[in-house]
Short mmCIF file of C-alpha atoms in Angstrom, two decimals:
data_model
loop_
_atom_site.label_atom_id
_atom_site.label_comp_id
_atom_site.label_asym_id
_atom_site.label_seq_id
_atom_site.Cartn_x
_atom_site.Cartn_y
_atom_site.Cartn_z
CA MET A 1 48.25 -77.03 22.91
CA VAL A 2 50.74 -77.93 25.52
CA GLN A 3 49.06 -77.80 29.04
CA THR A 4 50.80 -76.98 32.25
CA ARG A 5 50.73 -78.94 35.50
CA LYS A 6 48.13 -76.61 36.82
CA GLU A 7 45.68 -77.18 33.78
CA ARG A 8 46.09 -80.58 34.20
CA LYS A 9 45.19 -81.00 37.59
CA ALA A 10 42.11 -78.74 37.24
CA ALA A 11 41.15 -80.94 34.25
CA ASP A 12 41.56 -83.98 36.65
CA LYS A 13 39.39 -82.76 39.13
CA ILE A 14 36.48 -82.12 36.62
CA ARG A 15 34.16 -84.85 36.94
CA LEU A 16 32.26 -86.03 33.21
CA ALA A 17 28.32 -86.73 34.02
CA GLN A 18 25.63 -86.38 31.34
CA PRO A 19 23.75 -83.22 30.75
CA ASP A 20 20.06 -82.64 32.84
CA ARG A 21 17.69 -83.82 30.29
CA SER A 22 14.58 -83.14 32.42
CA GLY A 23 12.17 -80.30 31.94
CA PRO A 24 12.20 -76.95 33.29
CA SER A 25 11.42 -76.47 36.56
CA GLU A 26 10.27 -73.15 36.39
CA GLN A 27 7.99 -71.22 34.31
CA THR A 28 9.57 -70.29 31.08
CA LEU A 29 8.76 -66.65 28.75
CA LEU A 30 6.56 -68.97 26.21
CA ASP A 31 4.61 -70.23 29.10
CA LEU A 32 4.36 -66.26 31.05
CA ALA A 33 3.17 -65.41 27.46
CA HIS A 34 0.68 -67.70 27.21
CA GLU A 35 -0.76 -66.78 30.72
CA ARG A 36 -0.96 -63.34 29.60
CA ASP A 37 -2.53 -64.10 26.16
CA LEU A 38 0.65 -61.80 24.69
CA PHE A 39 0.35 -63.84 21.42
CA LYS A 40 -3.53 -62.93 20.85
CA GLN A 41 -2.93 -59.16 21.90
CA ALA A 42 -0.30 -59.10 19.47
CA ASP A 43 -2.52 -60.50 16.75
CA GLU A 44 -5.39 -57.85 17.49
CA HIS A 45 -2.74 -54.96 17.11
CA PRO A 46 -4.07 -52.79 13.80
CA ALA A 47 -0.58 -52.98 12.69
CA ASN A 48 -0.47 -56.71 12.51
CA ARG A 49 -4.31 -56.92 11.27
CA ARG A 50 -3.59 -54.54 8.29
CA GLN A 51 -0.56 -56.85 7.36
CA LYS A 52 -2.71 -60.19 7.50
CA LYS A 53 -5.26 -58.44 5.60
CA GLY A 54 -2.69 -57.66 2.77
CA VAL A 55 -1.32 -61.30 2.62
CA ARG A 56 -4.92 -62.49 2.06
CA ASP A 57 -5.34 -60.01 -0.75
CA GLU A 58 -2.36 -60.96 -2.66
CA ASP A 59 -3.48 -64.81 -2.43
CA GLY A 60 -6.78 -63.52 -3.59
CA ASP A 61 -5.23 -61.92 -6.36
CA ASP A 62 -2.88 -64.81 -7.41
CA ASP A 63 -5.85 -67.15 -7.44
CA GLY A 64 -7.79 -64.68 -9.45
CA GLU A 65 -5.06 -64.33 -11.86
CA LEU A 66 -4.83 -68.27 -12.88
CA LEU A 67 -6.30 -69.22 -16.33
CA SER A 68 -8.87 -71.22 -17.37
CA PRO A 69 -8.14 -74.73 -19.23
CA THR A 70 -9.62 -73.19 -22.20
CA ALA A 71 -7.44 -69.83 -22.07
CA GLU A 72 -4.23 -71.84 -21.55
CA ARG A 73 -5.15 -74.25 -24.48
CA ILE A 74 -5.48 -71.11 -26.69
CA MET A 75 -2.45 -69.36 -25.11
CA ASP A 76 -0.48 -72.60 -25.57
CA ALA A 77 -1.54 -72.98 -29.31
CA LEU A 78 -0.72 -69.17 -30.08
CA LEU A 79 2.55 -69.40 -28.73
CA TRP A 80 3.61 -72.98 -30.93
CA THR A 81 1.62 -71.30 -33.98
CA VAL A 82 3.54 -67.97 -33.96
CA SER A 83 6.94 -70.09 -33.74
CA LEU A 84 5.45 -71.73 -36.63
CA ALA A 85 4.39 -68.55 -38.37
CA MET A 86 8.24 -67.37 -37.93
CA LEU A 87 9.58 -70.54 -39.57
CA HIS A 88 7.14 -69.90 -42.49
CA PHE A 89 8.61 -66.31 -42.85
CA THR A 90 12.16 -67.67 -42.88
CA LEU A 91 11.74 -70.07 -45.02
CA ASP A 92 9.96 -68.02 -47.71
CA VAL A 93 12.59 -65.47 -47.46
CA LEU A 94 15.50 -68.39 -47.76
CA VAL A 95 13.60 -69.98 -50.90
CA GLN A 96 13.03 -66.79 -52.61
CA HIS A 97 16.87 -65.72 -51.91
CA GLN A 98 18.29 -69.20 -53.29
CA TYR A 99 16.19 -68.35 -56.70
CA ALA A 100 17.50 -64.93 -56.76
CA VAL A 101 13.74 -63.61 -56.65
CA GLU A 102 13.15 -60.05 -55.68
CA ILE A 103 11.71 -60.12 -52.07
CA VAL A 104 8.48 -58.55 -51.61
CA TRP A 105 8.15 -58.15 -47.75
CA PRO A 106 4.33 -57.55 -47.66
CA GLN A 107 3.74 -60.53 -49.51
CA ILE A 108 5.88 -62.59 -47.25
CA VAL A 109 4.15 -60.83 -44.08
CA THR A 110 0.95 -61.81 -45.65
CA ARG A 111 1.45 -65.77 -46.43
CA ALA A 112 3.26 -65.83 -42.95
CA LEU A 113 -0.05 -64.67 -40.97
CA MET A 114 -2.18 -66.89 -43.10
CA ALA A 115 -0.06 -69.63 -42.18
CA LEU A 116 -0.32 -68.69 -38.37
CA VAL A 117 -4.55 -68.61 -38.99
CA VAL A 118 -4.26 -72.23 -40.65
CA PHE A 119 -1.92 -73.65 -38.10
CA PHE A 120 -3.94 -72.45 -34.95
CA ALA A 121 -7.02 -74.14 -36.68
CA PHE A 122 -4.97 -77.35 -36.78
CA PHE A 123 -3.11 -77.22 -33.62
CA TYR A 124 -5.91 -76.63 -31.72
CA VAL A 125 -7.75 -79.46 -32.79
CA LEU A 126 -4.55 -82.07 -33.19
CA HIS A 127 -2.30 -80.91 -30.53
CA PRO A 128 -3.08 -82.95 -27.21
CA HIS A 129 -4.12 -80.94 -24.30
CA PRO A 130 -5.14 -82.25 -20.59
CA SER A 131 -8.47 -79.83 -20.95
CA SER A 132 -9.15 -81.75 -24.38
CA PRO A 133 -7.69 -85.47 -24.17
CA ILE A 134 -10.73 -86.47 -26.73
CA LEU A 135 -9.72 -86.21 -30.34
CA LEU A 136 -12.32 -88.23 -32.02
CA PRO A 137 -15.63 -88.56 -30.04
CA GLY A 138 -17.13 -92.05 -29.56
CA LEU A 139 -13.56 -93.34 -29.81
CA PRO A 140 -11.87 -94.95 -26.16
CA LEU A 141 -9.71 -92.71 -24.55
CA ARG A 142 -6.82 -95.61 -24.49
CA PHE A 143 -6.75 -95.02 -28.69
CA GLN A 144 -6.86 -91.30 -28.55
CA GLU A 145 -3.15 -90.64 -28.04
CA PRO A 146 -1.98 -93.75 -30.89
CA LEU A 147 -4.78 -91.77 -33.46
CA ARG A 148 -2.82 -88.70 -32.93
CA GLN A 149 0.53 -90.42 -33.73
CA ALA A 150 -0.78 -92.33 -36.60
CA ILE A 151 -1.96 -89.12 -37.87
CA PHE A 152 1.28 -86.94 -36.84
CA PHE A 153 3.41 -89.86 -38.86
CA VAL A 154 1.62 -89.81 -41.79
CA ALA A 155 1.55 -85.78 -42.27
CA SER A 156 5.27 -85.97 -41.46
CA THR A 157 6.38 -89.19 -43.60
CA VAL A 158 3.82 -87.56 -46.82
CA SER A 159 5.46 -84.02 -46.32
CA GLY A 160 9.01 -85.05 -45.91
CA CYS A 161 8.75 -86.75 -49.15
CA TYR A 162 6.65 -84.25 -51.15
CA LEU A 163 8.76 -81.68 -50.16
CA ILE A 164 12.12 -83.84 -51.34
CA ASP A 165 10.28 -84.43 -54.57
CA ILE A 166 9.04 -80.97 -55.60
CA SER A 167 12.12 -79.47 -54.73
CA ASN A 168 14.07 -81.60 -57.24
CA ASN A 169 11.27 -82.03 -59.96
CA TYR A 170 9.44 -79.10 -60.07
CA GLY A 171 9.87 -75.21 -61.39
CA TYR A 172 10.88 -72.60 -59.22
CA LEU A 173 7.53 -70.97 -58.75
CA TYR A 174 5.91 -74.29 -57.98
CA VAL A 175 8.89 -74.69 -54.80
CA MET A 176 8.48 -71.09 -53.61
CA LYS A 177 4.80 -71.60 -53.21
CA ARG A 178 4.86 -75.01 -51.68
CA SER A 179 8.36 -75.21 -50.07
CA PRO A 180 7.30 -73.03 -46.62
CA PRO A 181 3.94 -74.47 -45.70
CA LEU A 182 5.39 -78.16 -46.14
CA GLY A 183 8.88 -77.61 -44.34
CA CYS A 184 6.70 -76.38 -41.67
CA LEU A 185 4.06 -79.06 -41.65
CA TRP A 186 6.84 -81.59 -41.81
CA ILE A 187 8.70 -80.15 -38.78
CA TRP A 188 5.84 -79.66 -36.85
CA SER A 189 4.68 -83.50 -37.17
CA VAL A 190 8.12 -84.43 -36.51
CA ILE A 191 8.17 -82.34 -33.25
CA GLU A 192 4.73 -83.78 -32.19
CA LEU A 193 5.77 -87.58 -32.48
CA ASN A 194 7.42 -89.92 -29.75
CA ILE A 195 10.80 -90.49 -30.25
CA THR A 196 10.36 -93.94 -32.27
CA PRO A 197 7.97 -93.17 -34.88
CA ALA A 198 9.74 -89.84 -35.22
CA ILE A 199 12.94 -91.61 -36.18
CA LEU A 200 11.11 -94.02 -38.48
CA SER A 201 9.43 -91.36 -40.51
CA LEU A 202 12.67 -89.63 -41.08
CA ALA A 203 14.22 -92.84 -42.20
CA ILE A 204 11.55 -93.10 -44.55
CA ALA A 205 12.11 -89.93 -45.89
CA GLY A 206 15.89 -90.28 -45.82
CA GLY A 207 15.12 -93.70 -47.90
CA PHE A 208 12.71 -91.48 -50.42
CA PHE A 209 15.57 -89.15 -51.03
CA TYR A 210 18.23 -92.16 -51.65
CA GLN A 211 16.42 -94.52 -53.68
CA GLY A 212 14.93 -91.68 -55.90
CA GLY A 213 18.62 -90.63 -57.27
CA TYR A 214 17.73 -86.82 -55.46
CA SER A 215 20.34 -83.81 -54.85
CA LEU A 216 20.93 -81.43 -52.58
CA LYS A 217 22.55 -79.32 -55.51
CA GLY A 218 20.19 -76.46 -56.48
#
């Protein structure tokens, strides 16, 4: 913006100086409030008392809603096993559809519920949880997790290879009965494994499939 001659002269007359950084020389509103106990009077007001009481009650309710470690472990197990039961239900329907068998829904639901109970028992014991890190009493704590990994590695490898074998060498009735639980066990075991043993387990199953000359065709 272009300045006029008068504006330039006025600007030249203004001297630059550092701002005053000293404290206030007179009482501030905050000092007056402290002298007259205004903050204390505000806290003692009935409306403010009710509001603070409501906040404390809400905090107490939140603390009371926290689950115990055992309850958290049970809820965690239920969440996983319900998912596994749904997977069992899906695999059961798919394998019966593959063999063109009439689907009897009550039987499928019953088998899924039985799978939920069985997987809940296994999951509650084998799945690691902060509230219960001990799998085998007497074994040092540093060996508990390797023991879990060894169990899931064996379970994933055996269930995967066995599922491949029965799908190619056994009759359809045997396959329909065994495939859903084996498939759930295989998937769950691989999920529980760390990345390296999980890849190794899948590689063993892939090698078993290749060396055995199996086929994906029905």
